[in-house]
PDB file of C-alpha atoms in Angstrom:
ATOM      1  CA  MET A1214     103.766 104.661 105.220  1.00  0.00           C
ATOM      2  CA  ILE A1215     104.999 104.553 101.625  1.00  0.00           C
ATOM      3  CA  ALA A1216     106.458 108.053 102.010  1.00  0.00           C
ATOM      4  CA  THR A1217     108.365 107.226 105.185  1.00  0.00           C
ATOM      5  CA  ILE A1218     109.327 103.572 104.664  1.00  0.00           C
ATOM      6  CA  ASP A1219     109.082 102.238 101.116  1.00  0.00           C
ATOM      7  CA  ASN A1220     110.238 105.362  99.286  1.00  0.00           C
ATOM      8  CA  PRO A1221     113.350 106.071 101.417  1.00  0.00           C
ATOM      9  CA  SER A1222     114.432 102.420 101.535  1.00  0.00           C
ATOM     10  CA  ASN A1223     113.997 102.123  97.768  1.00  0.00           C
ATOM     11  CA  VAL A1224     116.132 105.228  97.243  1.00  0.00           C
ATOM     12  CA  MET A1225     118.859 103.919  99.567  1.00  0.00           C
ATOM     13  CA  GLU A1226     119.318 100.659  97.685  1.00  0.00           C
ATOM     14  CA  TRP A1227     119.165 102.118  94.189  1.00  0.00           C
ATOM     15  CA  ALA A1228     121.268 105.200  95.008  1.00  0.00           C
ATOM     16  CA  LEU A1229     124.057 103.088  96.493  1.00  0.00           C
ATOM     17  CA  PHE A1230     123.757 100.706  93.555  1.00  0.00           C
ATOM     18  CA  GLU A1231     124.247 103.550  91.069  1.00  0.00           C
ATOM     19  CA  MET A1232     126.940 105.347  93.075  1.00  0.00           C
ATOM     20  CA  VAL A1233     129.079 102.239  93.544  1.00  0.00           C
ATOM     21  CA  ARG A1234     128.884 101.715  89.786  1.00  0.00           C
ATOM     22  CA  GLN A1235     130.059 105.299  89.260  1.00  0.00           C
ATOM     23  CA  PRO A1236     132.692 106.011  91.949  1.00  0.00           C
ATOM     24  CA  LYS A1237     133.146 109.625  90.827  1.00  0.00           C
ATOM     25  CA  ILE A1238     129.547 110.347  91.805  1.00  0.00           C
ATOM     26  CA  LEU A1239     130.025 108.699  95.183  1.00  0.00           C
ATOM     27  CA  LYS A1240     133.254 110.634  95.795  1.00  0.00           C
ATOM     28  CA  ARG A1241     131.604 113.935  94.900  1.00  0.00           C
ATOM     29  CA  ALA A1242     128.830 113.280  97.418  1.00  0.00           C
ATOM     30  CA  VAL A1243     131.346 112.267 100.097  1.00  0.00           C
ATOM     31  CA  ASP A1244     133.465 115.359  99.433  1.00  0.00           C
ATOM     32  CA  GLU A1245     130.406 117.592  99.740  1.00  0.00           C
ATOM     33  CA  ILE A1246     129.457 116.094 103.102  1.00  0.00           C
ATOM     34  CA  ASP A1247     133.032 116.362 104.394  1.00  0.00           C
ATOM     35  CA  ARG A1248     133.151 120.002 103.313  1.00  0.00           C
ATOM     36  CA  VAL A1249     129.794 120.994 104.809  1.00  0.00           C
ATOM     37  CA  VAL A1250     129.686 118.773 107.893  1.00  0.00           C
ATOM     38  CA  GLY A1251     133.213 117.529 108.493  1.00  0.00           C
ATOM     39  CA  ARG A1252     134.180 114.195 109.987  1.00  0.00           C
ATOM     40  CA  ASP A1253     133.896 114.982 113.691  1.00  0.00           C
ATOM     41  CA  ARG A1254     130.096 114.753 113.883  1.00  0.00           C
ATOM     42  CA  LEU A1255     127.227 113.139 112.026  1.00  0.00           C
ATOM     43  CA  VAL A1256     124.990 114.922 109.533  1.00  0.00           C
ATOM     44  CA  GLN A1257     122.155 116.787 111.267  1.00  0.00           C
ATOM     45  CA  GLU A1258     118.824 118.021 109.940  1.00  0.00           C
ATOM     46  CA  SER A1259     120.160 121.580 109.831  1.00  0.00           C
ATOM     47  CA  ASP A1260     122.822 120.466 107.317  1.00  0.00           C
ATOM     48  CA  LEU A1261     120.457 118.977 104.759  1.00  0.00           C
ATOM     49  CA  SER A1262     119.646 122.179 102.875  1.00  0.00           C
ATOM     50  CA  GLN A1263     123.377 122.627 102.159  1.00  0.00           C
ATOM     51  CA  LEU A1264     123.907 119.122 100.791  1.00  0.00           C
ATOM     52  CA  ASN A1265     122.713 119.957  97.312  1.00  0.00           C
ATOM     53  CA  TYR A1266     124.583 117.249  95.443  1.00  0.00           C
ATOM     54  CA  THR A1267     123.403 114.582  97.872  1.00  0.00           C
ATOM     55  CA  ARG A1268     119.861 115.860  97.390  1.00  0.00           C
ATOM     56  CA  ALA A1269     120.376 115.697  93.622  1.00  0.00           C
ATOM     57  CA  CYS A1270     121.450 112.047  93.962  1.00  0.00           C
ATOM     58  CA  ALA A1271     118.242 111.264  95.837  1.00  0.00           C
ATOM     59  CA  ARG A1272     116.129 113.159  93.300  1.00  0.00           C
ATOM     60  CA  GLU A1273     117.790 111.373  90.396  1.00  0.00           C
ATOM     61  CA  THR A1274     117.085 108.035  92.069  1.00  0.00           C
ATOM     62  CA  PHE A1275     113.405 108.941  92.383  1.00  0.00           C
ATOM     63  CA  ARG A1276     113.378 109.775  88.671  1.00  0.00           C
ATOM     64  CA  LEU A1277     115.139 106.672  87.393  1.00  0.00           C
ATOM     65  CA  HIS A1278     114.032 104.103  89.964  1.00  0.00           C
ATOM     66  CA  PRO A1279     110.491 104.818  91.191  1.00  0.00           C
ATOM     67  CA  VAL A1280     109.201 102.811  94.117  1.00  0.00           C
ATOM     68  CA  ALA A1281     106.257 101.529  92.048  1.00  0.00           C
ATOM     69  CA  THR A1282     105.523 101.137  88.348  1.00  0.00           C
ATOM     70  CA  PHE A1283     102.210 103.011  88.476  1.00  0.00           C
ATOM     71  CA  ASN A1284     100.369 105.393  90.766  1.00  0.00           C
ATOM     72  CA  LEU A1285      97.090 104.269  92.296  1.00  0.00           C
ATOM     73  CA  PRO A1286      94.308 104.180  89.666  1.00  0.00           C
ATOM     74  CA  HIS A1287      91.883 107.079  89.323  1.00  0.00           C
ATOM     75  CA  VAL A1288      88.503 107.254  87.596  1.00  0.00           C
ATOM     76  CA  SER A1289      87.484 110.018  85.210  1.00  0.00           C
ATOM     77  CA  LEU A1290      84.298 111.662  86.528  1.00  0.00           C
ATOM     78  CA  SER A1291      83.419 113.157  83.151  1.00  0.00           C
ATOM     79  CA  ASP A1292      84.502 113.184  79.526  1.00  0.00           C
ATOM     80  CA  VAL A1293      87.728 115.155  79.264  1.00  0.00           C
ATOM     81  CA  THR A1294      90.469 115.842  76.730  1.00  0.00           C
ATOM     82  CA  ILE A1295      94.025 116.239  78.026  1.00  0.00           C
ATOM     83  CA  SER A1296      96.890 117.110  75.661  1.00  0.00           C
ATOM     84  CA  GLY A1297      94.820 115.874  72.738  1.00  0.00           C
ATOM     85  CA  TYR A1298      93.825 112.588  74.381  1.00  0.00           C
ATOM     86  CA  PHE A1299      90.115 111.965  74.870  1.00  0.00           C
ATOM     87  CA  ILE A1300      89.319 110.212  78.154  1.00  0.00           C
ATOM     88  CA  PRO A1301      85.685 109.054  78.426  1.00  0.00           C
ATOM     89  CA  LYS A1302      83.769 109.318  81.665  1.00  0.00           C
ATOM     90  CA  GLY A1303      84.287 106.268  83.873  1.00  0.00           C
ATOM     91  CA  SER A1304      87.714 105.433  82.465  1.00  0.00           C
ATOM     92  CA  TYR A1305      90.378 104.127  84.815  1.00  0.00           C
ATOM     93  CA  VAL A1306      93.513 106.238  84.533  1.00  0.00           C
ATOM     94  CA  LEU A1307      96.922 104.885  85.527  1.00  0.00           C
ATOM     95  CA  LEU A1308      99.951 107.175  85.715  1.00  0.00           C
ATOM     96  CA  SER A1309     103.207 105.447  84.785  1.00  0.00           C
ATOM     97  CA  ARG A1310     105.972 106.556  87.138  1.00  0.00           C
ATOM     98  CA  ALA A1311     108.614 104.782  85.060  1.00  0.00           C
ATOM     99  CA  GLY A1312     107.245 106.246  81.836  1.00  0.00           C
ATOM    100  CA  LEU A1313     107.456 109.790  83.179  1.00  0.00           C
ATOM    101  CA  GLY A1314     110.921 109.552  84.678  1.00  0.00           C
ATOM    102  CA  ARG A1315     112.436 107.812  81.665  1.00  0.00           C
ATOM    103  CA  ASN A1316     110.718 109.835  78.938  1.00  0.00           C
ATOM    104  CA  PRO A1317     113.376 110.685  76.298  1.00  0.00           C
ATOM    105  CA  ARG A1318     111.333 113.687  75.159  1.00  0.00           C
ATOM    106  CA  VAL A1319     111.820 115.242  78.582  1.00  0.00           C
ATOM    107  CA  TRP A1320     115.122 113.854  79.865  1.00  0.00           C
ATOM    108  CA  ASP A1321     118.497 113.798  78.142  1.00  0.00           C
ATOM    109  CA  GLU A1322     120.004 110.291  78.379  1.00  0.00           C
ATOM    110  CA  PRO A1323     117.034 109.109  80.452  1.00  0.00           C
ATOM    111  CA  LEU A1324     118.544 105.741  81.430  1.00  0.00           C
ATOM    112  CA  ARG A1325     121.769 107.268  82.716  1.00  0.00           C
ATOM    113  CA  PHE A1326     122.147 108.159  86.400  1.00  0.00           C
ATOM    114  CA  LYS A1327     123.182 111.847  86.277  1.00  0.00           C
ATOM    115  CA  PRO A1328     122.529 113.754  89.532  1.00  0.00           C
ATOM    116  CA  GLU A1329     124.035 116.935  88.102  1.00  0.00           C
ATOM    117  CA  ARG A1330     121.022 117.308  85.799  1.00  0.00           C
ATOM    118  CA  HIS A1331     119.095 118.549  88.847  1.00  0.00           C
ATOM    119  CA  LEU A1332     121.622 121.182  89.939  1.00  0.00           C
ATOM    120  CA  ASN A1333     120.950 124.828  89.168  1.00  0.00           C
ATOM    121  CA  PRO A1334     123.994 127.020  89.847  1.00  0.00           C
ATOM    122  CA  ASP A1335     121.859 130.149  89.424  1.00  0.00           C
ATOM    123  CA  SER A1336     119.478 129.204  92.227  1.00  0.00           C
ATOM    124  CA  ALA A1337     120.128 129.656  95.932  1.00  0.00           C
ATOM    125  CA  GLN A1338     117.344 127.212  96.772  1.00  0.00           C
ATOM    126  CA  PRO A1339     118.185 123.615  97.731  1.00  0.00           C
ATOM    127  CA  VAL A1340     117.300 120.852  95.290  1.00  0.00           C
ATOM    128  CA  GLN A1341     113.717 119.738  95.910  1.00  0.00           C
ATOM    129  CA  LEU A1342     112.720 116.089  95.783  1.00  0.00           C
ATOM    130  CA  LEU A1343     109.125 116.948  94.903  1.00  0.00           C
ATOM    131  CA  GLU A1344     108.458 117.436  91.178  1.00  0.00           C
ATOM    132  CA  PRO A1345     105.530 119.865  90.714  1.00  0.00           C
ATOM    133  CA  ASP A1346     105.731 119.746  86.900  1.00  0.00           C
ATOM    134  CA  LEU A1347     105.102 115.973  86.913  1.00  0.00           C
ATOM    135  CA  ARG A1348     108.241 115.150  84.931  1.00  0.00           C
ATOM    136  CA  PHE A1349     108.551 112.262  87.371  1.00  0.00           C
ATOM    137  CA  VAL A1350     106.776 111.199  90.555  1.00  0.00           C
ATOM    138  CA  SER A1351     108.484 111.075  93.939  1.00  0.00           C
ATOM    139  CA  PHE A1352     105.774 111.531  96.577  1.00  0.00           C
ATOM    140  CA  SER A1353     102.894 112.208  94.160  1.00  0.00           C
ATOM    141  CA  THR A1354     101.581 115.691  93.443  1.00  0.00           C
ATOM    142  CA  GLY A1355      98.457 117.795  93.041  1.00  0.00           C
ATOM    143  CA  ARG A1356      95.566 118.364  95.441  1.00  0.00           C
ATOM    144  CA  ARG A1357      95.649 114.755  96.560  1.00  0.00           C
ATOM    145  CA  GLY A1358      99.414 114.532  96.797  1.00  0.00           C
ATOM    146  CA  CYS A1359     101.123 112.662  99.590  1.00  0.00           C
ATOM    147  CA  PRO A1360     100.744 114.606 102.882  1.00  0.00           C
ATOM    148  CA  GLY A1361     103.968 113.071 104.176  1.00  0.00           C
ATOM    149  CA  PHE A1362     106.274 114.294 101.421  1.00  0.00           C
ATOM    150  CA  GLU A1363     108.141 116.783 103.628  1.00  0.00           C
ATOM    151  CA  LEU A1364     108.866 114.118 106.224  1.00  0.00           C
ATOM    152  CA  GLY A1365     109.717 111.633 103.497  1.00  0.00           C
ATOM    153  CA  THR A1366     112.098 114.123 101.871  1.00  0.00           C
ATOM    154  CA  GLU A1367     113.976 114.833 105.093  1.00  0.00           C
ATOM    155  CA  MET A1368     114.179 111.144 105.969  1.00  0.00           C
ATOM    156  CA  THR A1369     115.424 110.202 102.515  1.00  0.00           C
ATOM    157  CA  VAL A1370     118.178 112.818 102.374  1.00  0.00           C
ATOM    158  CA  MET A1371     119.204 112.205 105.995  1.00  0.00           C
ATOM    159  CA  LEU A1372     119.475 108.440 105.528  1.00  0.00           C
ATOM    160  CA  LEU A1373     121.447 108.741 102.311  1.00  0.00           C
ATOM    161  CA  ALA A1374     123.757 111.430 103.708  1.00  0.00           C
ATOM    162  CA  ARG A1375     124.541 109.475 106.866  1.00  0.00           C
ATOM    163  CA  LEU A1376     125.179 106.253 104.986  1.00  0.00           C
ATOM    164  CA  ILE A1377     127.548 108.058 102.617  1.00  0.00           C
ATOM    165  CA  GLN A1378     129.243 109.989 105.422  1.00  0.00           C
ATOM    166  CA  GLY A1379     129.618 107.127 107.849  1.00  0.00           C
ATOM    167  CA  PHE A1380     130.881 104.334 105.639  1.00  0.00           C
ATOM    168  CA  ASN A1381     133.068 103.468 102.696  1.00  0.00           C
ATOM    169  CA  TRP A1382     131.056 101.438 100.189  1.00  0.00           C
ATOM    170  CA  SER A1383     132.501  98.959  97.720  1.00  0.00           C
ATOM    171  CA  LEU A1384     131.806  95.625  96.085  1.00  0.00           C
ATOM    172  CA  PRO A1385     133.017  92.587  98.047  1.00  0.00           C
ATOM    173  CA  PRO A1386     135.905  90.869  96.230  1.00  0.00           C
ATOM    174  CA  VAL A1387     134.149  87.490  96.352  1.00  0.00           C
ATOM    175  CA  THR A1388     130.862  88.826  94.985  1.00  0.00           C
ATOM    176  CA  PRO A1389     130.207  88.892  91.233  1.00  0.00           C
ATOM    177  CA  THR A1390     130.623  92.420  89.934  1.00  0.00           C
ATOM    178  CA  VAL A1391     127.567  94.592  89.559  1.00  0.00           C
ATOM    179  CA  ASP A1392     127.541  94.581  85.780  1.00  0.00           C
ATOM    180  CA  LYS A1393     124.392  96.225  84.553  1.00  0.00           C
ATOM    181  CA  SER A1394     125.619  97.149  81.094  1.00  0.00           C
ATOM    182  CA  SER A1395     122.745  95.136  79.641  1.00  0.00           C
ATOM    183  CA  LEU A1396     120.181  96.474  82.110  1.00  0.00           C
ATOM    184  CA  ASP A1397     117.095  97.618  80.237  1.00  0.00           C
ATOM    185  CA  TYR A1398     115.503  99.246  83.293  1.00  0.00           C
ATOM    186  CA  GLU A1399     112.155  97.656  82.557  1.00  0.00           C
ATOM    187  CA  ASP A1400     112.081  96.216  86.061  1.00  0.00           C
ATOM    188  CA  ILE A1401     111.498  98.433  89.070  1.00  0.00           C
ATOM    189  CA  SER A1402     113.144  96.148  91.634  1.00  0.00           C
ATOM    190  CA  ASN A1403     116.560  94.535  91.612  1.00  0.00           C
ATOM    191  CA  SER A1404     116.261  90.870  90.689  1.00  0.00           C
ATOM    192  CA  GLU A1405     118.806  90.009  93.395  1.00  0.00           C
ATOM    193  CA  PRO A1406     119.751  91.718  96.668  1.00  0.00           C
ATOM    194  CA  LEU A1407     122.463  94.352  96.473  1.00  0.00           C
ATOM    195  CA  ILE A1408     125.519  93.120  98.383  1.00  0.00           C
ATOM    196  CA  LEU A1409     128.152  95.702  99.301  1.00  0.00           C
ATOM    197  CA  GLN A1410     131.195  95.793 101.540  1.00  0.00           C
ATOM    198  CA  VAL A1411     131.025  98.424 104.269  1.00  0.00           C
ATOM    199  CA  GLU A1412     133.822  99.934 106.347  1.00  0.00           C
ATOM    200  CA  PRO A1413     133.565 102.778 108.885  1.00  0.00           C
ATOM    201  CA  ARG A1414     135.205 105.981 107.660  1.00  0.00           C
ATOM    202  CA  LEU A1415     134.796 108.135 110.780  1.00  0.00           C
ATOM    203  CA  ALA A1416     136.459 108.031 114.180  1.00  0.00           C
ATOM    204  CA  ALA A1417     134.857 105.547 116.576  1.00  0.00           C
ATOM    205  CA  HIS A1418     133.594 108.225 118.980  1.00  0.00           C
ATOM    206  CA  VAL A1419     131.419 109.804 116.258  1.00  0.00           C
ATOM    207  CA  TYR A1420     129.127 106.793 115.974  1.00  0.00           C
ATOM    208  CA  PRO A1421     126.283 106.836 118.520  1.00  0.00           C
ATOM    209  CA  TYR A1422     126.171 103.060 118.916  1.00  0.00           C
ATOM    210  CA  LYS A1423     129.123 101.031 120.085  1.00  0.00           C
ATOM    211  CA  PRO A1424     129.536  97.318 119.263  1.00  0.00           C
TER     212      PRO A1424
END
């Protein structure tokens, strides 16, 4: 359920939060969707592999804004040394999602939302939301990784792409500006709900539901 509900919804809120703060990122994602899909139909599953920048936005959100601070605890079944750290048998081991994704030894400008860091112009493969090298955690990894990561990936990219394609997003004029210049990113969740102004950007016949 985390893969198909909590993770995608967390990405939606934080991705829109970051993209509204940086309109150039939002415009680049919108332009990509307009180029690949157009404005006469909604994004379909077959389009997702071509929406590389949108996928990079989702991946960057997973890195910077994990759905939980830690993974579920594990217990060491024997004495073991990993990367020079001795872990005695019976120890509880907690993996910090925030610590991995914001590690300055791994990520350049770790507290900055930069989707382009995940783009590889030399690769024909679409950007993957799963991180096998454990530089951050999206849907977990390893032998006991989340079995729903493929479904969660498709749902996450589809939701984000359709929200970006279908609506213009901006801050309401009567709402205090989203000023996070002092944000230290120690918290995983927004302290207050994200309030945005939404306007349709497609022709009325494109939307499947009529008011």
